[in-house]
Amino acid sequence: MRSTGDDLAGSNDENALEVTVSYTITELARLAGVSTRTLRYYDEIGLLPAQRTDRNNDERVYDTDALMRLQQILFYRELDFRLDDIRALLDDAAYDVLRALHEQKRLIRRRRAHLGTLLDTIERTIAHLQGKAIMSDEQFFEGFDPARYEDEARQRWGADVVDESMRRWRQWSPTDQASVVAEGEDVFKTVLANMADGAAAPHVQATIDRLFQYVNRFWDCDVQAFRGLADLYVSDPRFRATFESMDPGLPEFIHEAVVTYCDRRADAPT
Amino acid sequence: MRSTGDDLAGSNDENALEVTVSYTITELARLAGVSTRTLRYYDEIGLLPAQRTDRNNDERVYDTDALMRLQQILFYRELDFRLDDIRALLDDAAYDVLRALHEQKRLIRRRRAHLGTLLDTIERTIAHLQGKAIMSDEQFFEGFDPARYEDEARQRWGADVVDESMRRWRQWSPTDQASVVAEGEDVFKTVLANMADGAAAPHVQATIDRLFQYVNRFWDCDVQAFRGLADLYVSDPRFRATFESMDPGLPEFIHEAVVTYCDRRADAPT
DNA sequence: AGTACGGTGACGAAGCGTCAGTGTGC
DNA sequence: CGCACACTGACGCTTCGTCACCGTAC
């Protein structure tokens, strides 16, 4: 499945410790789960240019850089970018892989949230057909039109997130709602009961993890956004008042605990 | 935006209480978030045949049935079915909307889990680029090839689910893993502490909801699958032994609590 | 008389699948 | 000599976007 690049053109300039790896077209195709036709096409349009062997049949050769580039291509393709747009992005002088990966993460999260909305719509439709609920005509198509419900503002955050949360909330059944309320109360009561142990205590952090999961029932967010929410807990009067009524020091405590939680996870997968 | 069907052909056969609603092509297009061109095309290929006014410009008219059919079309389209396949499905004499909705739910869940895998891959790649992890070449493309990782067996359940869980587990950071372990322990300890109150008690049910969320960190499942997992808790020796070591009656208790939980949510959105 | 909305072709484009025909190394 | 794998065209397919042109109701 893999061969060293020593016998191939283009590898004579590096005698580094790391062996330069090269792939034939079928090897890369199998690795990435695409067809060889696709790779030839990507070569043809300059999206993923291949080196050639010069000998043999002028066979295409792919190295590690090509592999990384292909991964980027596939991420963008998964997000329905057009191929020439992808090429323009990747060939931009200012292109930064890490920034791109973070951007892709954001977009994929959005997609996933999108599918969550579709699941809600399916459930509602089922309930409707069984006579257990009434749907407006618009609701039958909630989640389909990307332009309408994910106009970048809804994913920014602030009031829109609250709107979106309310929408999801209303679509749940009373039993569901009751269970979620109970979970929410329990989370905050647990935090309150353990304030004396400090924000960094393991069981406090585990509770913050529960909070994170809880928040994600309404809002598909990552740790970064979660941290932003924690800022709201101290700065937004509405949140602040709620928490202060439980304990005057609760807003700051939760904020600190969440920040700790997010810092610990900053370098880690979600 | 909407007009009664009284002035249109095809509505004279029903003088029911429920007013027959009809839409022009732009109305339906705006409602569903598609273009009028798309609707004309769907009419042309017989995917979504429209009635005509006979008068005027022979304008297209859509009724509630068409609206439902369009919703089905859009669900399948979201899942990348080809249009003639969709037509074949919808025109099948054995076609059942409710069954279709459940099937679509399954497929969309799979999609969503798929996106979760892609998010893992992104995180891993970021860590790799920062020198915090080492990835094999295959891992760069995990989640892209649909044929490889969602071969229907992985979504069935039993041993494969465990494999998949282990894979995700290994991709998390130690701090992440620690926090998840803490949450898991806390969930089961909480269940244990409240056994005396009965499986249907509200706070027990809230804890089962936590368990459901917890399980979903490893496995994108719905309530039905969750119930199946609870069956495993009593029937699979490995699970059973773990829980019995905490309390002899725990397996049955959790099972009962989960069944109650699932029953209560059976008619409700996830 | 303009404008908003409806109609019917017809062309085109994106992203490959597929088929045909031709090397080349073992 | 066959077989696997690589190459190069070339055509076709799907799903609409777009453009041109026309009709009709207000």
XYZ file of C-alpha atoms (C1' of nucleotides) in Angstrom:
592
model
C 0.000 0.000 0.000
C 2.879 2.341 0.482
C 6.340 2.795 -0.949
C 9.239 5.066 -0.172
C 9.753 7.863 -2.605
C 13.430 7.091 -3.305
C 12.748 5.582 -6.670
C 10.634 8.460 -7.802
C 11.282 11.841 -9.244
C 11.061 14.830 -6.970
C 12.364 13.146 -3.855
C 16.066 13.713 -4.433
C 16.037 17.050 -2.707
C 15.293 15.693 0.714
C 17.366 13.135 2.520
C 15.713 13.924 5.819
C 15.095 11.503 8.635
C 11.421 11.364 7.817
C 11.053 9.173 4.802
C 9.146 10.834 2.009
C 6.099 8.738 1.305
C 4.466 8.510 -2.054
C 1.296 6.959 -3.326
C 0.051 5.744 -6.632
C -3.313 6.939 -7.745
C -5.167 3.829 -6.607
C -3.447 3.838 -3.261
C -4.521 7.380 -2.556
C -7.964 6.689 -3.913
C -8.485 3.749 -1.578
C -7.055 5.694 1.328
C -9.340 8.653 0.875
C -12.357 6.739 -0.334
C -12.628 8.424 -3.703
C -12.415 7.018 -7.204
C -9.334 7.210 -9.392
C -11.476 9.021 -11.900
C -11.995 11.722 -9.329
C -8.284 12.083 -8.703
C -7.605 12.299 -12.439
C -10.268 14.922 -12.745
C -8.835 16.902 -9.846
C -5.466 16.729 -11.534
C -6.971 17.814 -14.831
C -8.617 20.889 -13.390
C -5.566 21.711 -11.284
C -7.334 21.170 -8.008
C -4.957 18.454 -6.882
C -2.002 18.465 -9.274
C -0.046 15.219 -9.313
C 3.618 14.767 -9.975
C 4.657 12.374 -12.706
C 7.139 9.521 -12.799
C 8.628 10.530 -16.148
C 9.364 6.857 -16.618
C 6.802 4.181 -17.197
C 3.464 5.368 -18.293
C 4.006 8.821 -16.856
C 2.133 7.671 -13.850
C 0.753 10.087 -11.294
C 2.532 10.290 -7.954
C 1.149 11.795 -4.752
C 3.133 12.792 -1.686
C 2.181 13.741 1.851
C 1.442 17.308 0.875
C -1.007 16.052 -1.690
C -2.585 13.877 0.967
C -3.122 16.858 3.231
C -4.452 18.894 0.363
C -6.867 16.147 -0.547
C -8.137 16.056 3.001
C -8.825 19.770 2.815
C -10.573 19.305 -0.507
C -12.804 16.615 0.926
C -13.740 18.694 3.938
C -14.814 21.525 1.726
C -16.558 19.173 -0.650
C -18.499 17.712 2.250
C -19.684 21.257 2.847
C -20.802 21.528 -0.783
C -18.205 24.037 -1.882
C -17.672 24.068 -5.609
C -14.391 22.681 -6.798
C -13.063 25.872 -8.330
C -13.924 27.735 -5.161
C -11.965 25.146 -3.222
C -9.043 25.570 -5.549
C -9.184 29.334 -5.163
C -9.159 28.934 -1.401
C -6.309 26.469 -1.276
C -4.171 28.394 -3.742
C -4.631 31.649 -1.917
C -1.306 32.914 -0.649
C -2.911 33.771 2.674
C -4.286 30.266 3.096
C -3.737 28.881 6.574
C -4.511 25.235 7.221
C -5.206 25.647 10.899
C -7.557 28.523 10.337
C -9.245 26.523 7.626
C -9.687 23.546 9.937
C -11.323 25.700 12.559
C -13.567 27.227 9.954
C -14.508 23.791 8.702
C -15.290 22.745 12.232
C -17.676 25.663 12.584
C -19.405 24.873 9.315
C -19.743 21.193 10.078
C -21.205 21.988 13.460
C -23.691 24.180 11.718
C -24.569 21.361 9.411
C -25.055 19.068 12.300
C -27.316 21.534 14.071
C -29.178 21.803 10.804
C -29.805 18.077 10.802
C -31.040 18.409 14.366
C -33.685 20.827 13.148
C -34.665 18.359 10.449
C -35.058 15.645 13.078
C -37.361 17.956 15.009
C -39.376 18.528 11.873
C -39.680 14.805 11.292
C -40.862 14.216 14.836
C -43.387 16.998 14.533
C -44.638 15.616 11.256
C -45.058 12.173 12.751
C -46.988 13.644 15.655
C -49.063 15.632 13.211
C -49.965 12.609 11.139
C -50.965 10.770 14.281
C -53.232 13.636 15.195
C -51.202 14.508 18.245
C -50.163 17.934 17.068
C -51.006 20.620 14.602
C -48.423 22.043 12.296
C -48.421 25.222 10.317
C -47.467 24.903 6.675
C -44.166 26.614 7.324
C -43.226 24.110 9.969
C -43.342 21.308 7.457
C -40.278 22.779 5.844
C -38.326 23.935 8.836
C -34.692 23.166 8.411
C -34.671 22.849 4.650
C -33.953 26.342 3.544
C -30.385 27.095 4.522
C -30.711 30.786 3.739
C -33.563 31.299 6.114
C -32.557 29.620 9.312
C -28.823 29.713 9.381
C -28.096 33.216 8.193
C -24.913 33.474 10.149
C -26.726 35.690 12.593
C -28.408 32.762 14.244
C -25.064 31.158 14.761
C -23.496 34.309 16.074
C -24.599 34.632 19.432
C -26.702 36.740 21.663
C -30.442 37.122 21.361
C -30.778 34.930 18.298
C -29.552 31.924 20.180
C -32.288 32.451 22.697
C -34.869 32.606 19.917
C -33.596 29.389 18.431
C -33.597 27.736 21.828
C -37.195 28.749 22.400
C -38.159 27.332 19.064
C -36.659 23.964 19.853
C -38.089 24.078 23.333
C -41.620 24.541 22.097
C -41.310 21.553 19.850
C -40.728 19.166 22.701
C -43.425 17.307 24.531
C -44.415 18.249 28.083
C -42.746 15.131 29.488
C -39.603 16.012 27.629
C -39.733 19.558 28.874
C -40.257 18.436 32.443
C -37.278 16.135 32.298
C -35.083 18.857 30.880
C -36.193 21.308 33.543
C -35.349 18.776 36.213
C -31.921 18.211 34.746
C -31.254 21.934 34.568
C -32.279 22.519 38.151
C -30.192 19.606 39.286
C -27.128 20.902 37.497
C -27.272 24.315 39.105
C -28.144 22.927 42.520
C -25.134 20.646 42.288
C -22.882 23.525 41.362
C -24.257 25.523 44.257
C -23.724 22.686 46.720
C -20.084 22.361 45.747
C -19.026 25.997 45.589
C -16.914 25.613 48.700
C -14.649 23.123 46.930
C -13.488 25.642 44.349
C -14.109 25.890 40.638
C -11.301 23.552 39.701
C -12.406 20.601 41.801
C -12.908 17.447 39.735
C -16.539 16.902 40.615
C -17.290 20.547 39.946
C -15.688 20.183 36.553
C -17.763 17.074 35.935
C -20.858 19.112 36.718
C -19.733 21.796 34.306
C -19.480 19.040 31.741
C -23.095 18.218 32.506
C -23.893 21.886 32.004
C -22.140 21.797 28.667
C -24.184 18.795 27.592
C -27.281 20.490 28.885
C -26.666 23.659 26.932
C -26.086 21.569 23.842
C -29.635 20.346 23.987
C -30.693 23.805 22.910
C -27.700 25.089 21.076
C -25.066 23.199 19.156
C -22.027 25.000 20.503
C -18.367 24.263 21.047
C -16.196 25.138 24.014
C -15.392 28.558 22.648
C -19.034 29.505 22.400
C -19.649 27.900 25.775
C -17.098 30.230 27.280
C -18.893 33.134 25.678
C -22.107 31.971 27.304
C -20.352 31.968 30.658
C -19.405 35.584 30.065
C -23.078 36.301 29.640
C -23.750 34.733 33.025
C -21.896 37.604 34.669
C -22.548 40.438 32.221
C -26.148 39.911 31.178
C -28.519 41.193 33.872
C -31.126 38.552 33.115
C -28.795 35.630 33.678
C -27.061 37.377 36.518
C -30.235 38.047 38.432
C -31.327 34.438 38.138
C -28.092 33.072 39.500
C -27.645 35.699 42.158
C -31.012 34.785 43.604
C -29.541 31.351 44.318
C -26.299 32.665 45.719
C -24.682 36.105 45.365
C -21.364 34.581 44.353
C -22.814 32.050 41.923
C -22.396 34.022 38.675
C -18.691 34.545 39.205
C -18.224 31.018 40.439
C -19.875 29.437 37.438
C -17.966 31.759 35.177
C -14.674 30.747 36.682
C -15.572 27.064 36.574
C -16.594 27.252 32.940
C -13.424 29.114 31.997
C -11.371 26.446 33.729
C -13.353 23.764 31.967
C -12.857 25.369 28.581
C -9.161 25.954 29.133
C -8.664 22.319 29.967
C -10.417 21.308 26.828
C -8.907 23.969 24.626
C -6.314 21.564 23.284
C -8.627 18.621 23.121
C -11.318 17.242 20.839
C -14.876 18.153 21.564
C -49.810 34.068 0.588
C -52.627 31.612 0.594
C -56.001 31.235 -0.977
C -58.874 28.876 -0.554
C -59.322 26.386 -3.294
C -62.940 27.260 -4.061
C -62.070 29.117 -7.181
C -59.892 26.397 -8.536
C -60.367 23.205 -10.425
C -60.293 20.001 -8.477
C -61.747 21.330 -5.271
C -65.397 20.884 -6.059
C -65.476 17.324 -4.748
C -64.937 18.306 -1.150
C -67.105 20.646 0.810
C -65.630 19.468 4.082
C -65.155 21.540 7.180
C -61.436 21.740 6.535
C -60.951 24.204 3.753
C -58.883 22.879 0.906
C -55.826 25.032 0.620
C -54.019 25.656 -2.591
C -50.826 27.372 -3.495
C -49.419 29.016 -6.549
C -45.997 27.983 -7.632
C -44.238 30.933 -6.009
C -46.124 30.471 -2.791
C -45.067 26.886 -2.480
C -41.569 27.751 -3.542
C -41.192 30.379 -0.844
C -42.761 28.079 1.700
C -40.420 25.220 1.016
C -37.371 27.283 0.240
C -36.882 26.013 -3.294
C -36.937 27.857 -6.599
C -39.869 27.934 -8.946
C -37.577 26.472 -11.553
C -37.175 23.445 -9.323
C -40.911 23.021 -8.955
C -41.402 23.272 -12.708
C -38.716 20.706 -13.215
C -40.273 18.387 -10.665
C -43.536 18.764 -12.498
C -41.869 18.111 -15.814
C -40.274 14.852 -14.708
C -43.406 13.787 -12.876
C -41.817 13.903 -9.464
C -44.283 16.444 -8.143
C -47.097 16.748 -10.666
C -49.069 19.950 -10.404
C -52.712 20.492 -11.191
C -53.647 23.217 -13.621
C -56.149 26.029 -13.454
C -57.476 25.432 -16.981
C -58.183 29.117 -17.010
C -55.645 31.864 -17.114
C -52.254 30.858 -18.242
C -52.843 27.253 -17.290
C -51.123 28.004 -14.062
C -49.846 25.304 -11.772
C -51.767 24.665 -8.568
C -50.553 22.765 -5.537
C -52.678 21.396 -2.725
C -51.914 19.996 0.708
C -51.085 16.581 -0.677
C -48.510 18.164 -2.912
C -47.109 19.989 0.069
C -46.651 16.741 1.968
C -45.150 15.087 -1.049
C -42.712 17.929 -1.469
C -41.646 17.565 2.124
C -40.905 13.912 1.499
C -38.977 14.801 -1.622
C -36.881 17.311 0.269
C -36.098 14.863 3.032
C -34.874 12.321 0.544
C -33.014 14.958 -1.397
C -31.266 16.046 1.769
C -30.079 12.467 1.971
C -28.748 12.664 -1.591
C -31.248 10.325 -3.150
C -31.572 10.786 -6.875
C -34.809 12.274 -8.081
C -35.990 9.293 -10.079
C -35.281 7.050 -7.116
C -37.373 9.351 -4.978
C -40.167 9.211 -7.506
C -39.990 5.443 -7.582
C -40.241 5.347 -3.808
C -43.121 7.775 -3.545
C -45.087 6.163 -6.341
C -44.704 2.704 -4.908
C -48.085 1.284 -4.014
C -46.653 0.024 -0.729
C -45.368 3.459 0.200
C -46.128 4.402 3.772
C -45.446 7.957 4.920
C -44.968 7.088 8.549
C -42.542 4.295 7.790
C -40.715 6.633 5.466
C -40.454 9.291 8.133
C -38.953 6.827 10.558
C -36.540 5.633 7.937
C -35.544 9.202 7.173
C -34.994 9.800 10.837
C -32.611 6.868 10.976
C -30.704 8.062 7.944
C -30.446 11.625 9.168
C -29.180 10.416 12.510
C -26.576 8.452 10.668
C -25.596 11.533 8.776
C -25.289 13.452 11.957
C -23.121 10.786 13.539
C -21.073 10.886 10.377
C -20.481 14.591 10.864
C -19.442 13.829 14.417
C -16.727 11.557 13.084
C -15.598 14.300 10.772
C -15.358 16.674 13.708
C -13.170 14.152 15.486
C -10.979 13.931 12.419
C -10.635 17.697 12.319
C -9.654 17.833 15.966
C -7.127 15.093 15.471
C -5.665 16.856 12.477
C -5.342 20.084 14.407
C -3.578 18.262 17.211
C -1.372 16.551 14.665
C -0.360 19.804 13.044
C 0.462 21.239 16.435
C 2.678 18.257 17.116
C 0.449 17.027 19.913
C -0.531 13.809 18.239
C 0.458 11.439 15.510
C -1.985 10.313 12.900
C -1.862 7.425 10.526
C -2.619 8.190 6.916
C -5.951 6.438 7.159
C -7.045 8.613 10.052
C -6.775 11.693 7.918
C -9.736 10.452 5.969
C -11.865 8.966 8.682
C -15.451 9.806 8.132
C -15.252 10.605 4.467
C -15.906 7.276 2.887
C -19.528 6.440 3.566
C -19.174 2.896 2.324
C -16.449 2.044 4.772
C -17.630 3.356 8.085
C -21.361 3.228 7.940
C -21.961 -0.150 6.405
C -25.230 -0.587 8.180
C -23.521 -3.026 10.514
C -22.000 -0.256 12.573
C -25.392 1.233 13.060
C -26.944 -2.018 13.946
C -26.117 -2.705 17.349
C -24.192 -5.024 19.528
C -20.447 -5.413 19.387
C -19.935 -2.920 16.601
C -21.275 -0.108 18.694
C -18.692 -0.910 21.324
C -15.938 -0.809 18.715
C -17.110 2.542 17.491
C -17.322 3.871 21.019
C -13.776 2.754 21.732
C -12.572 4.484 18.605
C -14.120 7.777 19.598
C -12.945 7.334 23.143
C -9.325 6.955 22.125
C -9.495 10.152 20.142
C -10.256 12.246 23.164
C -7.663 13.920 25.330
C -6.880 12.614 28.839
C -8.621 15.582 30.442
C -11.661 14.935 28.322
C -11.620 11.272 29.211
C -11.297 12.052 32.896
C -14.256 14.386 32.802
C -16.368 11.824 30.999
C -15.418 9.114 33.459
C -16.429 11.390 36.328
C -19.767 12.111 34.712
C -20.398 8.402 34.134
C -19.580 7.474 37.692
C -21.743 10.258 38.970
C -24.698 9.158 36.899
C -24.647 5.605 38.174
C -23.976 6.655 41.753
C -26.952 8.960 41.549
C -29.157 6.204 40.223
C -27.955 3.933 42.977
C -28.633 6.501 45.675
C -32.207 6.923 44.542
C -33.249 3.334 43.961
C -35.529 3.434 46.976
C -37.700 6.082 45.343
C -38.695 3.868 42.473
C -37.869 3.947 38.798
C -40.612 6.404 37.904
C -39.649 9.126 40.369
C -39.031 12.460 38.646
C -35.458 12.893 39.791
C -34.657 9.316 38.807
C -36.058 10.022 35.379
C -33.941 13.170 35.172
C -30.903 11.057 35.933
C -31.868 8.619 33.217
C -31.995 11.612 30.928
C -28.421 12.338 31.951
C -27.587 8.744 31.139
C -29.157 9.163 27.738
C -27.060 12.252 27.094
C -24.025 10.416 28.379
C -24.530 7.470 26.074
C -24.948 9.861 23.189
C -21.407 11.070 23.656
C -20.309 7.719 22.306
C -23.173 6.651 20.178
C -25.689 8.715 18.279
C -28.785 6.807 19.293
C -32.473 7.497 19.701
C -34.801 6.347 22.449
C -35.538 3.075 20.709
C -31.876 2.146 20.562
C -31.468 3.394 24.104
C -34.087 0.957 25.232
C -32.194 -1.785 23.449
C -29.096 -0.820 25.356
C -31.032 -1.133 28.591
C -31.941 -4.682 27.596
C -28.238 -5.376 27.309
C -27.775 -4.152 30.858
C -29.715 -7.155 32.099
C -28.910 -9.724 29.458
C -25.243 -9.122 28.670
C -23.029 -10.688 31.374
C -20.402 -7.979 31.047
C -22.774 -5.147 31.741
C -24.678 -7.136 34.288
C -21.598 -8.000 36.306
C -20.502 -4.371 36.426
C -23.820 -3.141 37.719
C -24.416 -6.054 40.086
C -21.144 -5.258 41.795
C -22.628 -1.922 42.768
C -25.965 -3.360 43.830
C -27.572 -6.726 43.071
C -30.795 -5.092 41.999
C -29.230 -2.350 39.935
C -29.433 -3.983 36.482
C -33.172 -4.545 36.735
C -33.726 -1.151 38.297
C -31.905 0.712 35.568
C -33.679 -1.347 32.974
C -37.058 -0.480 34.383
C -36.150 3.187 34.701
C -34.918 3.337 31.125
C -38.025 1.609 29.813
C -40.174 4.098 31.692
C -38.097 6.919 30.325
C -38.397 5.673 26.765
C -42.111 5.059 27.051
C -42.678 8.584 28.230
C -40.755 9.906 25.301
C -42.116 7.473 22.759
C -44.618 9.982 21.484
C -42.298 12.930 21.772
C -39.486 14.463 19.749
C -35.945 13.557 20.598
C -48.950 51.214 -19.936
C -46.262 49.229 -16.489
C -45.391 45.589 -13.487
C -45.754 41.329 -11.130
C -46.390 36.815 -11.958
C -47.390 32.933 -14.868
C -45.901 29.948 -18.980
C -42.583 27.247 -22.425
C -38.293 26.071 -24.654
C -33.304 25.914 -24.967
C -28.643 26.223 -23.537
C -25.154 25.423 -20.108
C -22.521 23.990 -16.227
C -20.593 20.952 -12.263
C -18.778 16.600 -11.090
C -17.913 12.946 -12.085
C -19.358 7.533 -14.224
C -18.362 4.863 -17.919
C -16.587 3.010 -21.998
C -13.141 2.462 -25.574
C -8.615 1.993 -26.876
C -3.696 1.850 -25.707
C 0.769 1.121 -23.008
C 3.767 -1.370 -19.561
C 5.841 -4.417 -16.060
C 5.691 -9.080 -14.181
C 0.473 -14.375 -23.155
C -2.389 -12.787 -19.739
C -3.315 -9.725 -16.051
C -3.261 -5.727 -13.206
C -2.789 -1.172 -13.357
C -1.879 3.184 -15.560
C -2.947 6.512 -19.244
C -5.902 9.483 -22.483
C -10.010 11.081 -24.782
C -14.896 11.331 -25.351
C -19.622 10.967 -24.339
C -23.355 11.074 -21.046
C -25.976 11.898 -17.001
C -28.236 14.550 -13.246
C -30.164 18.828 -11.391
C -31.136 22.520 -11.864
C -29.580 28.152 -13.095
C -30.209 31.294 -16.541
C -31.854 33.614 -20.493
C -35.135 34.654 -24.061
C -39.581 35.407 -25.222
C -44.507 35.506 -24.532
C -49.180 35.946 -22.143
C -52.329 37.880 -18.562
C -54.404 40.393 -14.677
C -54.505 44.474 -12.080
